[in-house]
XYZ file of C-alpha atoms in Angstrom:
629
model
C 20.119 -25.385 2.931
C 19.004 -28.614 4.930
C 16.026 -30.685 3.253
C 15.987 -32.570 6.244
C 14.579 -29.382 7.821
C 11.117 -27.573 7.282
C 11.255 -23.951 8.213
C 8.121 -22.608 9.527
C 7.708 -18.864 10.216
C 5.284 -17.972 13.343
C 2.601 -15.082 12.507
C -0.489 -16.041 13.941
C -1.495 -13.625 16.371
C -4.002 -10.559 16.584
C -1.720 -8.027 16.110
C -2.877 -5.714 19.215
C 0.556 -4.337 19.731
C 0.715 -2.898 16.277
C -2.394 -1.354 16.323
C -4.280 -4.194 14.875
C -2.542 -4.781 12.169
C -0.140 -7.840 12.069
C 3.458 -7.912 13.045
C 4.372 -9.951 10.507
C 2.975 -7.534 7.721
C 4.276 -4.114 9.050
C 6.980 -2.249 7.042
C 10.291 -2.042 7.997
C 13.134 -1.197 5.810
C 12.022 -1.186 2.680
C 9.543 -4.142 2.922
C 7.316 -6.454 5.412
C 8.888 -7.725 8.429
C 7.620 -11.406 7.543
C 9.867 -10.862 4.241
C 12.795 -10.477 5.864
C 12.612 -13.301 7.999
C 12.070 -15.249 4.862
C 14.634 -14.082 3.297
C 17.305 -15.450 6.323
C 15.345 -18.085 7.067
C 14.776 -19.816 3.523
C 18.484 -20.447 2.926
C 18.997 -22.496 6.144
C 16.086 -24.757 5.529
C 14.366 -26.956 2.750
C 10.057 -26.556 2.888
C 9.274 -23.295 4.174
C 5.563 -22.475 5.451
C 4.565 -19.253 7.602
C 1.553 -19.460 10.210
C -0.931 -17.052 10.284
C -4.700 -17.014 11.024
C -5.746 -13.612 9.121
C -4.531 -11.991 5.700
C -3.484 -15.264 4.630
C -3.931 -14.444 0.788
C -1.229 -11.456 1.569
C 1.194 -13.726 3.200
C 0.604 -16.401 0.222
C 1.653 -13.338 -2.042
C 4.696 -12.368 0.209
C 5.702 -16.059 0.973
C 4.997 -17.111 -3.202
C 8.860 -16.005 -4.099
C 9.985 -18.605 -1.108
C 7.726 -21.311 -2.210
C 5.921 -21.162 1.059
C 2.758 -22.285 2.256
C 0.185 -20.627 4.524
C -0.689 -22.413 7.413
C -3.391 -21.343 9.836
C -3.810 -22.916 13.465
C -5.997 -25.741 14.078
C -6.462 -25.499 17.639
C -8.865 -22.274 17.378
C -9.100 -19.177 19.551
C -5.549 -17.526 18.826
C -3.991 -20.422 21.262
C -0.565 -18.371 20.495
C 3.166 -19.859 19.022
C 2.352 -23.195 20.244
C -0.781 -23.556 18.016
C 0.943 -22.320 15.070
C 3.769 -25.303 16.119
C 1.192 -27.815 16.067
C -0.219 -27.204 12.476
C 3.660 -26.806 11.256
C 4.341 -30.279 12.187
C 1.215 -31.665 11.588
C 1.783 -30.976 7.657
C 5.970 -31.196 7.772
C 7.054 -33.557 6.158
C 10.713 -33.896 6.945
C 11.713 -35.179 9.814
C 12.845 -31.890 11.749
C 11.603 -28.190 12.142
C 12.579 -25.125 12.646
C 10.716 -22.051 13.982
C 11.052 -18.541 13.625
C 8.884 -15.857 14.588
C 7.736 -13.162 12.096
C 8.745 -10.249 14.464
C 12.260 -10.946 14.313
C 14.330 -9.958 11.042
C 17.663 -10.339 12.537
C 17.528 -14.202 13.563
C 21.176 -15.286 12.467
C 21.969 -17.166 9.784
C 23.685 -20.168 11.250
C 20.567 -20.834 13.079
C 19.834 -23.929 11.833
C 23.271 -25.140 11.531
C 23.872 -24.595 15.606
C 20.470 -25.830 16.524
C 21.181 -29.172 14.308
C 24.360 -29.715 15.701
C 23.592 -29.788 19.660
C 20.247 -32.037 18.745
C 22.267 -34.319 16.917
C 25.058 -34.020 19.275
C 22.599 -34.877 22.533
C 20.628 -37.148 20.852
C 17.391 -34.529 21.737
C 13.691 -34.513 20.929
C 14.376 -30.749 19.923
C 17.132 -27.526 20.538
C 16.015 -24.059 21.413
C 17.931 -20.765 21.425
C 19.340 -18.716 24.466
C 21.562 -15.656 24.789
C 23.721 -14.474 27.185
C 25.136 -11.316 27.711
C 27.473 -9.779 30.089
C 26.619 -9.147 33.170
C 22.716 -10.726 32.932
C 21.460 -14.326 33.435
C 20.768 -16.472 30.476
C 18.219 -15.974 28.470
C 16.240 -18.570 26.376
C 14.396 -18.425 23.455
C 12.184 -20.936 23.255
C 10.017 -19.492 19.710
C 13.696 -20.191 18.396
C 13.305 -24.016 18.308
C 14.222 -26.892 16.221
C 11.666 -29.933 16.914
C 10.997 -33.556 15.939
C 7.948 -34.043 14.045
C 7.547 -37.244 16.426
C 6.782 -34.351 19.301
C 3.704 -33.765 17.576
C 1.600 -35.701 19.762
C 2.807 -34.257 23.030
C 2.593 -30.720 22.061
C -1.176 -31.324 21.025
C -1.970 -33.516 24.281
C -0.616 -29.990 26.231
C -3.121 -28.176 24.153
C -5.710 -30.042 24.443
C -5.354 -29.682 27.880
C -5.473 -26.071 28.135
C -1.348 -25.360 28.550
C -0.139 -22.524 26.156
C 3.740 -21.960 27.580
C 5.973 -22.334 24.905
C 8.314 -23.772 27.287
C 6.465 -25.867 29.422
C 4.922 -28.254 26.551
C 7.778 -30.694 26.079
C 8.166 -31.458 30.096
C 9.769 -35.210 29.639
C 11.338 -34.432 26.350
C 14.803 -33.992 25.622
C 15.895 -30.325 25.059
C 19.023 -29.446 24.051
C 19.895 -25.399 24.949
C 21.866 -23.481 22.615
C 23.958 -20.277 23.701
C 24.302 -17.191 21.105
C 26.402 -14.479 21.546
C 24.320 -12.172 19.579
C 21.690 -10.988 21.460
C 20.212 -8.570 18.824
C 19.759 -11.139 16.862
C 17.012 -12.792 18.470
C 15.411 -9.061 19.063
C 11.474 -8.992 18.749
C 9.989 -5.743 17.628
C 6.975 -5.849 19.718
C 5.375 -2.027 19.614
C 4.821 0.641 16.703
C 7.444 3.083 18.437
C 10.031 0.125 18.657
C 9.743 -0.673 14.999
C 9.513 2.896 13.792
C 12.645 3.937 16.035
C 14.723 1.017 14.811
C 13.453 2.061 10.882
C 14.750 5.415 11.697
C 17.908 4.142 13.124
C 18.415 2.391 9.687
C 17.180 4.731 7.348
C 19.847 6.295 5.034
C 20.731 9.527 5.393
C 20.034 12.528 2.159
C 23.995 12.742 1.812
C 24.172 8.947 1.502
C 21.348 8.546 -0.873
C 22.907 11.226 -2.921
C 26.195 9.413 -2.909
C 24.223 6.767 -4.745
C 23.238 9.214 -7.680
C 26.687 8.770 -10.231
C 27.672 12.652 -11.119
C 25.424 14.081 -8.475
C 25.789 17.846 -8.909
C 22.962 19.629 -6.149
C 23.631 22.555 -9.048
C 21.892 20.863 -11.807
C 20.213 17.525 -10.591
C 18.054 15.525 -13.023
C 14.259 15.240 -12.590
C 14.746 11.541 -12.192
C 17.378 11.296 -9.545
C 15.567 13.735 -7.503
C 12.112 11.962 -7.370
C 14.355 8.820 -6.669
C 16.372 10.460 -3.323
C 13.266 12.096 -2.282
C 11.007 8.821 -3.089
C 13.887 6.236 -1.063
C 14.346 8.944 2.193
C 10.371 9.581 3.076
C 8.654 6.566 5.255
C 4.872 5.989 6.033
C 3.336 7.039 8.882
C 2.490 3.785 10.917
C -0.268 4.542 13.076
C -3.625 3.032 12.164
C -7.277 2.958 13.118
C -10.691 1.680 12.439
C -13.136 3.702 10.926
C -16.765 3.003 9.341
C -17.089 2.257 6.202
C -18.554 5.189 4.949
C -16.056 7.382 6.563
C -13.096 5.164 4.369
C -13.277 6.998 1.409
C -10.419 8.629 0.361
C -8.666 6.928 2.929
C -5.746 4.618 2.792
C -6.473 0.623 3.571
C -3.666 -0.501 6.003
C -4.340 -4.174 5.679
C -5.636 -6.322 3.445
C -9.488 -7.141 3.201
C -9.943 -10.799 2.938
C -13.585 -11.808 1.982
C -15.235 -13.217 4.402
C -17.815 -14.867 2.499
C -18.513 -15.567 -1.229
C -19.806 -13.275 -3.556
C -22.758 -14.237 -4.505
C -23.148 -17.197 -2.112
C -25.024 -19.320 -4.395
C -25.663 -19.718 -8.057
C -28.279 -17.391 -9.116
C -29.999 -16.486 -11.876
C -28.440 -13.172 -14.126
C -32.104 -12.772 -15.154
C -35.985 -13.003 -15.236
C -36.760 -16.064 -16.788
C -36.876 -20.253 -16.611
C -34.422 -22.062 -14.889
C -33.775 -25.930 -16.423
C -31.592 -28.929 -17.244
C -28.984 -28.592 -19.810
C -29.595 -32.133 -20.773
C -33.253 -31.687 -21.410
C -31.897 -29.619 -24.564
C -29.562 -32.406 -25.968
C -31.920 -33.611 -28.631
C -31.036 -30.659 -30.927
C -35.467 -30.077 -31.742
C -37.883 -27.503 -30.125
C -38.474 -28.909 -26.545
C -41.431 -28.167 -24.048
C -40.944 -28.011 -20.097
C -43.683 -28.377 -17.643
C -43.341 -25.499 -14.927
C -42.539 -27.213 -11.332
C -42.993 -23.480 -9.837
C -41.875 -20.097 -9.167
C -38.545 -18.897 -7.092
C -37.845 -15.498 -6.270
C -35.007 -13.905 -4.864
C -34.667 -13.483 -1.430
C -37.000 -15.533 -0.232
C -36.510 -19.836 -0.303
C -38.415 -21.726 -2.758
C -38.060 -26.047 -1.796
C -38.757 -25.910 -5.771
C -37.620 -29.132 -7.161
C -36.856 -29.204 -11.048
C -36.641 -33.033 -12.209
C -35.996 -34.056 -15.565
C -38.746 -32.449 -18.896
C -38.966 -29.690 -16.168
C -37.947 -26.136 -15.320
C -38.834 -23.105 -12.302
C -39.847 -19.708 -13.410
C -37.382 -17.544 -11.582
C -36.364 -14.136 -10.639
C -33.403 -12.066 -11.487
C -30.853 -12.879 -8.140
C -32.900 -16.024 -7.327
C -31.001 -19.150 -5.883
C -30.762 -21.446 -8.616
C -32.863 -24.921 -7.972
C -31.216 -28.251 -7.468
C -29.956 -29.480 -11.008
C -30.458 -26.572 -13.080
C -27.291 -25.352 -15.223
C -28.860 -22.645 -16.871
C -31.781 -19.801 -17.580
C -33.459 -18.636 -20.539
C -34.726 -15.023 -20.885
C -38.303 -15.161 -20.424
C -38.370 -13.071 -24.210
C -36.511 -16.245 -25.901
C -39.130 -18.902 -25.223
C -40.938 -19.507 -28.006
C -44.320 -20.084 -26.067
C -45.149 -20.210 -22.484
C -48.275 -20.725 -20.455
C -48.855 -20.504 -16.525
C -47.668 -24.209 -16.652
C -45.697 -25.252 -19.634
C -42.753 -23.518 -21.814
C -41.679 -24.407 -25.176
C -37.990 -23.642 -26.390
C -36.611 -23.544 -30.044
C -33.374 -25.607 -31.144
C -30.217 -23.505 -30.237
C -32.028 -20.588 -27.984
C -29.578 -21.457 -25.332
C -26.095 -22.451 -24.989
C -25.163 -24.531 -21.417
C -24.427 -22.311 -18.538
C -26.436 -19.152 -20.414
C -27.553 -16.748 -17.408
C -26.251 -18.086 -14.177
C -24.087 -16.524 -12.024
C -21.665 -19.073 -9.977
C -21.364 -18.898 -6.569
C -17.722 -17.639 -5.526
C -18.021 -15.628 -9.386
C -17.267 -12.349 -8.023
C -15.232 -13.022 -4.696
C -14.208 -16.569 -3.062
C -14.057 -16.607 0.609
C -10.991 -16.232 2.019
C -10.019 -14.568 -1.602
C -8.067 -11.256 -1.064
C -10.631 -8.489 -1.781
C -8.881 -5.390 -1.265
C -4.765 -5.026 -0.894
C -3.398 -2.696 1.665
C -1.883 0.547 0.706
C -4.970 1.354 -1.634
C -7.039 4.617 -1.527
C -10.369 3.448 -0.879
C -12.920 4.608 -3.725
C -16.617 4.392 -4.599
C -16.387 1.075 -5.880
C -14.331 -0.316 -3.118
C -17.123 0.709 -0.557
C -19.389 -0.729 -2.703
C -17.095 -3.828 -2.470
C -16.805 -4.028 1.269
C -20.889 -3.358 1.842
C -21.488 -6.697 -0.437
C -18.941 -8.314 2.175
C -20.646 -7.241 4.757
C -17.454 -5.224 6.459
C -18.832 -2.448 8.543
C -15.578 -0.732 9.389
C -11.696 -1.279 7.775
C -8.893 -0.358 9.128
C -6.908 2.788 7.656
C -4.117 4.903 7.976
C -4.530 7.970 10.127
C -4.487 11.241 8.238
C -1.634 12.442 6.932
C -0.720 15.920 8.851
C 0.425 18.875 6.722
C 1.518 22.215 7.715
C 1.763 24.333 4.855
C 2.933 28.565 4.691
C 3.832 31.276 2.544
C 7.036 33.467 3.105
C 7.595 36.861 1.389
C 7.321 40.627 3.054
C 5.736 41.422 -0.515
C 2.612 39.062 0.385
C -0.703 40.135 1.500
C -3.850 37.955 2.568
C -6.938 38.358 0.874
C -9.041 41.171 2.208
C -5.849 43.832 3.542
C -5.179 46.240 1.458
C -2.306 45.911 -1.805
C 0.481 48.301 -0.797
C 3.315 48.926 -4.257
C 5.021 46.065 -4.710
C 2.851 43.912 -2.891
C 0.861 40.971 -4.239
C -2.169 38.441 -3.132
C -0.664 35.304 -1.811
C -2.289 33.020 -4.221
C 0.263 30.239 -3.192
C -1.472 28.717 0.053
C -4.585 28.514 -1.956
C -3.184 26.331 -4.301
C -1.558 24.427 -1.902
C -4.563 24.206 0.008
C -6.569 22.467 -2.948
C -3.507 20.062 -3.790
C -3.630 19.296 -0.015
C -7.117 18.836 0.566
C -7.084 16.739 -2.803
C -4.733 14.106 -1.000
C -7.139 13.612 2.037
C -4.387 15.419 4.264
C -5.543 16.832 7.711
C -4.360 20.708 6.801
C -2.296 23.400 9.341
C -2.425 27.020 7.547
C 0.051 28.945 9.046
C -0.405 31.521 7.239
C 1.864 34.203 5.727
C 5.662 34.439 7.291
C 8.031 37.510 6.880
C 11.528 37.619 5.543
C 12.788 37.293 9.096
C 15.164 34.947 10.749
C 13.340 34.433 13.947
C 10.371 34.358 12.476
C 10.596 31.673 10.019
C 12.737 29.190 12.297
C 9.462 29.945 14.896
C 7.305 28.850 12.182
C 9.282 25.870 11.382
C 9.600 25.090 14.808
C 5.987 24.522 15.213
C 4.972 23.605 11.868
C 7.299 19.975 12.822
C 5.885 19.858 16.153
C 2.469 19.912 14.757
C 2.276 17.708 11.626
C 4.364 15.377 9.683
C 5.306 17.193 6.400
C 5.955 20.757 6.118
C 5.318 22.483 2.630
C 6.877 25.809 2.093
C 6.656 28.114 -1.202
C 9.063 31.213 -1.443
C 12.276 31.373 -0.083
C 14.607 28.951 -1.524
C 16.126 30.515 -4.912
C 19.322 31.810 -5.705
C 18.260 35.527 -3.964
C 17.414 34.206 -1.063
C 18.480 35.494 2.187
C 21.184 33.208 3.442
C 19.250 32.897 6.955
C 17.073 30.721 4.961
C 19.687 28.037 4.812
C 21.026 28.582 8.357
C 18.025 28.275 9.912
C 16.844 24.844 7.975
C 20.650 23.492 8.348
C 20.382 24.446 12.149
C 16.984 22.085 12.523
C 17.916 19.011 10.214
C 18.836 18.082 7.092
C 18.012 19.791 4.359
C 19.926 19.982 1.142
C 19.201 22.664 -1.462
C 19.024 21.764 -4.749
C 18.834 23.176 -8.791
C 16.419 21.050 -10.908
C 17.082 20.250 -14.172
C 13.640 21.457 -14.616
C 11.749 24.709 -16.577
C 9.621 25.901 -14.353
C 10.107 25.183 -10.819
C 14.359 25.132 -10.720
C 15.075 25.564 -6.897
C 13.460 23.332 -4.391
C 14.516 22.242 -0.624
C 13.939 18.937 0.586
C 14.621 17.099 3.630
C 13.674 16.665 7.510
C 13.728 18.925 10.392
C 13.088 18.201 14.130
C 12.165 20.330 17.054
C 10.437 19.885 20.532
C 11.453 15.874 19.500
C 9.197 15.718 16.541
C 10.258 15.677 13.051
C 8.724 16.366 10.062
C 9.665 15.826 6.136
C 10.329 19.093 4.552
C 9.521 20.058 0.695
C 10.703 23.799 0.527
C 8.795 24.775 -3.052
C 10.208 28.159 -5.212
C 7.542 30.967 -5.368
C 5.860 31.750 -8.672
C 2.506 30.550 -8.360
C 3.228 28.102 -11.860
C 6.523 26.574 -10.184
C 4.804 25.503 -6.991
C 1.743 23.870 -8.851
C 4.749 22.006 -11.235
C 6.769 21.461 -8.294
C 4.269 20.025 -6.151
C 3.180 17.600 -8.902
C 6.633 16.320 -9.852
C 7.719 15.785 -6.184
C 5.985 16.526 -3.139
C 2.654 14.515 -4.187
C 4.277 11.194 -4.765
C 6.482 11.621 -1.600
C 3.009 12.215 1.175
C 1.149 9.646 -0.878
C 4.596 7.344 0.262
C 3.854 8.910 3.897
C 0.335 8.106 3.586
C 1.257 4.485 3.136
C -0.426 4.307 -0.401
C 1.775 1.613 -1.312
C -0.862 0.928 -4.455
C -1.064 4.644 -5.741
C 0.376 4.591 -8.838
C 2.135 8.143 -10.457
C -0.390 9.914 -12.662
C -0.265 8.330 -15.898
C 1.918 9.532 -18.818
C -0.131 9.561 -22.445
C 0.756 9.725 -25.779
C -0.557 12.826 -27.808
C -0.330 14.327 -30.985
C 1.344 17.701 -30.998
C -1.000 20.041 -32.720
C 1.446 22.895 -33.440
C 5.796 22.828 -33.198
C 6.967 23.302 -29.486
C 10.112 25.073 -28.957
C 12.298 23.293 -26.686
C 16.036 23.315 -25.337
C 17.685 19.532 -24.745
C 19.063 18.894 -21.172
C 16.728 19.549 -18.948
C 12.740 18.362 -18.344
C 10.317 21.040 -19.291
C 6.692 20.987 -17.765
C 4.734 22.936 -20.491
C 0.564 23.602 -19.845
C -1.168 22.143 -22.252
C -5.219 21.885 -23.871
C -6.442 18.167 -25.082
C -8.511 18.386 -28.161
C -9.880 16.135 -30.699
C -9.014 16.801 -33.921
C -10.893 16.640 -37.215
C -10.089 13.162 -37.775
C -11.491 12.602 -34.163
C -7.782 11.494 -32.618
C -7.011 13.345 -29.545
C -4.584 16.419 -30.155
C -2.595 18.736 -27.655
C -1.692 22.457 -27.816
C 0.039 24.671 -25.466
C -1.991 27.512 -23.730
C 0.752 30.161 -25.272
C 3.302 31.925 -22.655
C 4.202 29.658 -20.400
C 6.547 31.623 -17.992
C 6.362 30.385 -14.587
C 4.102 33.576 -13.106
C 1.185 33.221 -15.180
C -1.405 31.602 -12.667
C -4.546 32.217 -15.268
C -2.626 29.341 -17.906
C -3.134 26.873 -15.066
C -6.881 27.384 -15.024
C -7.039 27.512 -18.918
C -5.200 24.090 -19.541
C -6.306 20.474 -18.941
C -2.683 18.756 -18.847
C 0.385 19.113 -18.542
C 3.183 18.663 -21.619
C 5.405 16.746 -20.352
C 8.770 16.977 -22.239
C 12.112 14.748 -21.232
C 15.882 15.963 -20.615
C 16.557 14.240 -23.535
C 13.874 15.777 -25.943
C 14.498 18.915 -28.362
C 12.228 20.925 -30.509
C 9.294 19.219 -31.273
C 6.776 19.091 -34.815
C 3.576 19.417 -35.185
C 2.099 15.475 -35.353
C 4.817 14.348 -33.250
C 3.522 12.400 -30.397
C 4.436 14.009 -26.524
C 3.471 12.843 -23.154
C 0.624 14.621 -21.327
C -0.214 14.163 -17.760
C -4.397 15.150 -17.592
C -5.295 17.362 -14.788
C -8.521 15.568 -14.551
C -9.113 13.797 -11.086
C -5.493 15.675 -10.333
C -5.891 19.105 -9.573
């Protein structure tokens, strides 16, 4: 670290490469691209402040860890790096400065050191970057740049003047050129492909995650450690667009919502009644007020309240000049059309108005990215006055059923043949995610047919959910044919009901597609669904702020039978008890093809690997199916 140095981080533009949505605040490898400049930046330099002219309460949140401030431009109109420059060393206040754009996360970490060397070394005005490979000219880097805060008024004479090249503003100053051998490092991710390519590149592969897991057995793998592979090897979809308001809901936000205003934008009354002085009530007897007049809301009043005075007003009204507080028109102890009268203590300073700024500041964040848009948000956004937010496109699902026992509803039930209730459930768990759906329908025990179906369930969507066709008697085809078009790793849950399940990605036609291979009793693929495939496409979706359904505590109403090592998922019926406390019972046989004990129940027992037998009175987690299922 150099305290002589500010660091200043440059993410002030529109964002129209990424879809609208900033460069700086895309995510890449397991966070925000701005973050990981941070994090290589910070140690090289003392103050650290990132530029940026939108979302600047989500970069304060991202940059709060560094200690960095937010910094918008001051020269207005998006004027590009060299703006963002100017407002860095307008407010440094060391002596140097380094910059570092935000769409860069491999900048090396001897930047600074090189940069400081050559200045000092050529006695410059600043040092800039360049690489140069084999075989290709020189290449400088110019956003890469460590300045003189005495440059400052140059750079803003060149802006002033129109000029915007970030290397043509220091024409006259001394610039010392420094050559890197690493030309990767200086790499800007400039397009949504780019980025996502590059994240792919990266990403870890299911055999390496599952290296991570200590005694990994694919035989009998804890609940836990395979929500946590699945969870780390799924990424979000990154394509966004804009969509009206009304049309949001359900939908996830892809940036943050800044308020663009204050909420309300004055102080206003929370009621019908008299607006007045605070200090006309100081004497501690009954007082009486002469009425200077009458504001309503909406509409402007010029009512002016001097002292012994007060303004009938409106519920939402604007609150006149010098009034601190209202009294409900019911607690004044007489009124006439031009005089009130108030008793000692019928109002406290402050009673009844709303500040301005009391529900949302502007430039407050409103909304944070990665939520799921509900009634109240919309309601939110309206009183902003945000016609349209951006979201994240539709998550695309293809979903089938495999068996040569299943029939569709309407043919005709030969023996040994059953409805396929399983893409009806899936359908509702689907649809209850906001997921644009792909029914494919029913698919036979056949090779060529299910890798067909595969095949164009992954060129069509982004997840693929399967039920049927992954436990112990399956036909070994199955496994073939996924091994053939990805990875896919086939594992035994510690888990009663749901034990086999297939995860993991397949490509074909160059698409790929996450794959959650679910068993086939119609109980397992509810449970299974649940416990791993919803949390995984709400990941996809980018619903970084979508909690798991919550776990609660409830009273066992009756013993539950149950064998340590391994998670059990029993349905369950919330009561309240006698003494009005909320109690939980099973809905009786709970093996894992009895569809009907689904509808019956309203949660789900949860009980741990850990957990045995449990009494009556002894308290259990329930998840609710309420807002769930």
């Amino acid at each position: 670290m150099n305290d002589n140095i500010s660091g200043l981080i440059l993410a002030g533009g529109r964002g129209t490469r990424m879809g609208n949505v900033e460069k700086g605040l895309q995510p890449f490898r397991g966070a925000t691209m701005v973050e990981h400049v941070l994090r290589r930046l910070a140690p090289q330099v003392g103050p650290i402040a990132i530029n940026a002219n939108q979302n600047l309460a989500r970069y304060g949140e991202l940059g709060a860890g560094f200690g960095a401030l937010v910094l918008p431009d001051e020269t207005l109109g998006f004027a590009g790096p060299l703006a963002g420059l100017e407002a860095g060393l307008r407010y440094c206040a060391t002596e140097l400065m380094l910059t570092a754009p935000c769409d860069s996360p491999f900048l090396p970490p001897d930047l600074a050191a090189r940069l400081l060397a050559a200045l000092r070394a050529q006695d410059a005005d600043l040092a800039f970057a360049a690489t140069e490979e084999p075989g290709m000219r020189r290449q400088p880097h110019p956003v890469f740049c460590l300045v003189k805060k005495s440059a400052l008024a140059q750079l803003s004479a060149y802006l002033a003047g129109g000029g915007r090249r970030m290397d043509g503003w220091h024409a006259g100053l001394k610039a010392a050129e420094v050559v890197f051998d690493d030309g990767a490092a200086f790499r800007n991710i400039n397009t949504l492909g780019e980025l996502q390519s590059l994240d792919e590149a990266s990403a870890p592969s299911l055999a390496q995650l599952a290296a991570r897991v200590a005694g990994y057995d694919p035989e009998a793998l804890p609940v836990r450690h395979a929500q946590r592979i699945i969870g780390e090897y799924v990424t979000p979809v990154g394509a966004v667009e804009r969509v009206a308001l009304r049309a949001a809901l359900g939908r996830v936000l892809a940036d943050d919502i800044v308020s663009p205003i204050s909420v309300p934008a004055h102080d206003n009354s929370a009621m019908d009644g008299y607006a007045l002085r605070d200090a006309d009530l100081a004497g501690g007897d009954a007082v009486t007020l002469a009425v200077a007049g009458t504001v309503f809301a909406g509409r402007p009043s010029g009512v002016a309240v001097g002292p012994g005075q007060c303004a009938r007003i409106m519920t939402g009204a604007v609150m006149p000049p010098g009034c601190d507080s209202v009294i409900a028109q019911e607690h004044v102890a007489h009124a006439t059309e031009h005089a009130i009268t108030i008793a000692p203590g019928a109002l406290r300073p402050g009673d009844n108005r709303r500040l301005a700024g009391e529900d949302l500041m502007a430039g407050a964040a409103a909304l944070a990215r990665g939520r799921i848009l509900r009634p109240a948000d919309l309601g939110l956004l309206a009183s902003l006055g945000i016609a349209e937010v951006p979201v994240r496109r539709r998550l695309r699902v293809a979903f089938f059923s495999t068996g040569d026992e299943l029939r569709s509803i309407g043919e005709p039930l030969d023996a040994g043949c059953v409805y396929d209730s399983n893409r009806y459930t899936l359908y509702g768990m689907l649809e209850r995610l906001g997921c644009d759906l792909i029914d494919m329908g029913i698919v036979k025990d056949d090779p060529a047919a299910l890798e067909a179906a595969l095949r164009s369930a992954c060129e069509n969507a982004d997840a693929v959910v399967t039920s049927g066709g992954v436990s112990v008697g399956a036909a070994d085809y199955t496994r073939q044919i996924m091994a053939k078009l990805g990875e896919v790793t086939f594992w035994k849950i510690g888990m009663r009901p749901g034990r086999p399940l297939a995860f993991g990605r397949i490509a074909s036609g160059g698409r790929s597609a996450f794959l959650f291979g679910l068993p086939g009793n119609p109980v397992a693929v509810m449970v299974s669904f649940y416990f791993f495939a919803r949390a995984a496409l709400l990941r996809m979706m980018g619903a970084e702020a979508a909690p798991p359904p919550p776990l609660l505590k409830v009273r066992a109403q009756a013993p539950i039978r149950k064998r340590p090592g391994r998670t059990e998922y029993q349905r369950g019926i919330v009561t309240l008890g006698d003494d009005g406390v909320q109690q939980v019972r099973t809905t009786g046989a709970q093996g894992s093809g009895i569809l009907r004990s689904m509808t019956e129940a309203n949660c789900m027992v949860v009980l741990h690997d850990e957990q045995g037998d449990v009494a009556a009175g002894e308290l259990v987690d329930v998840m609710l199916f309420e807002g769930l299922v």
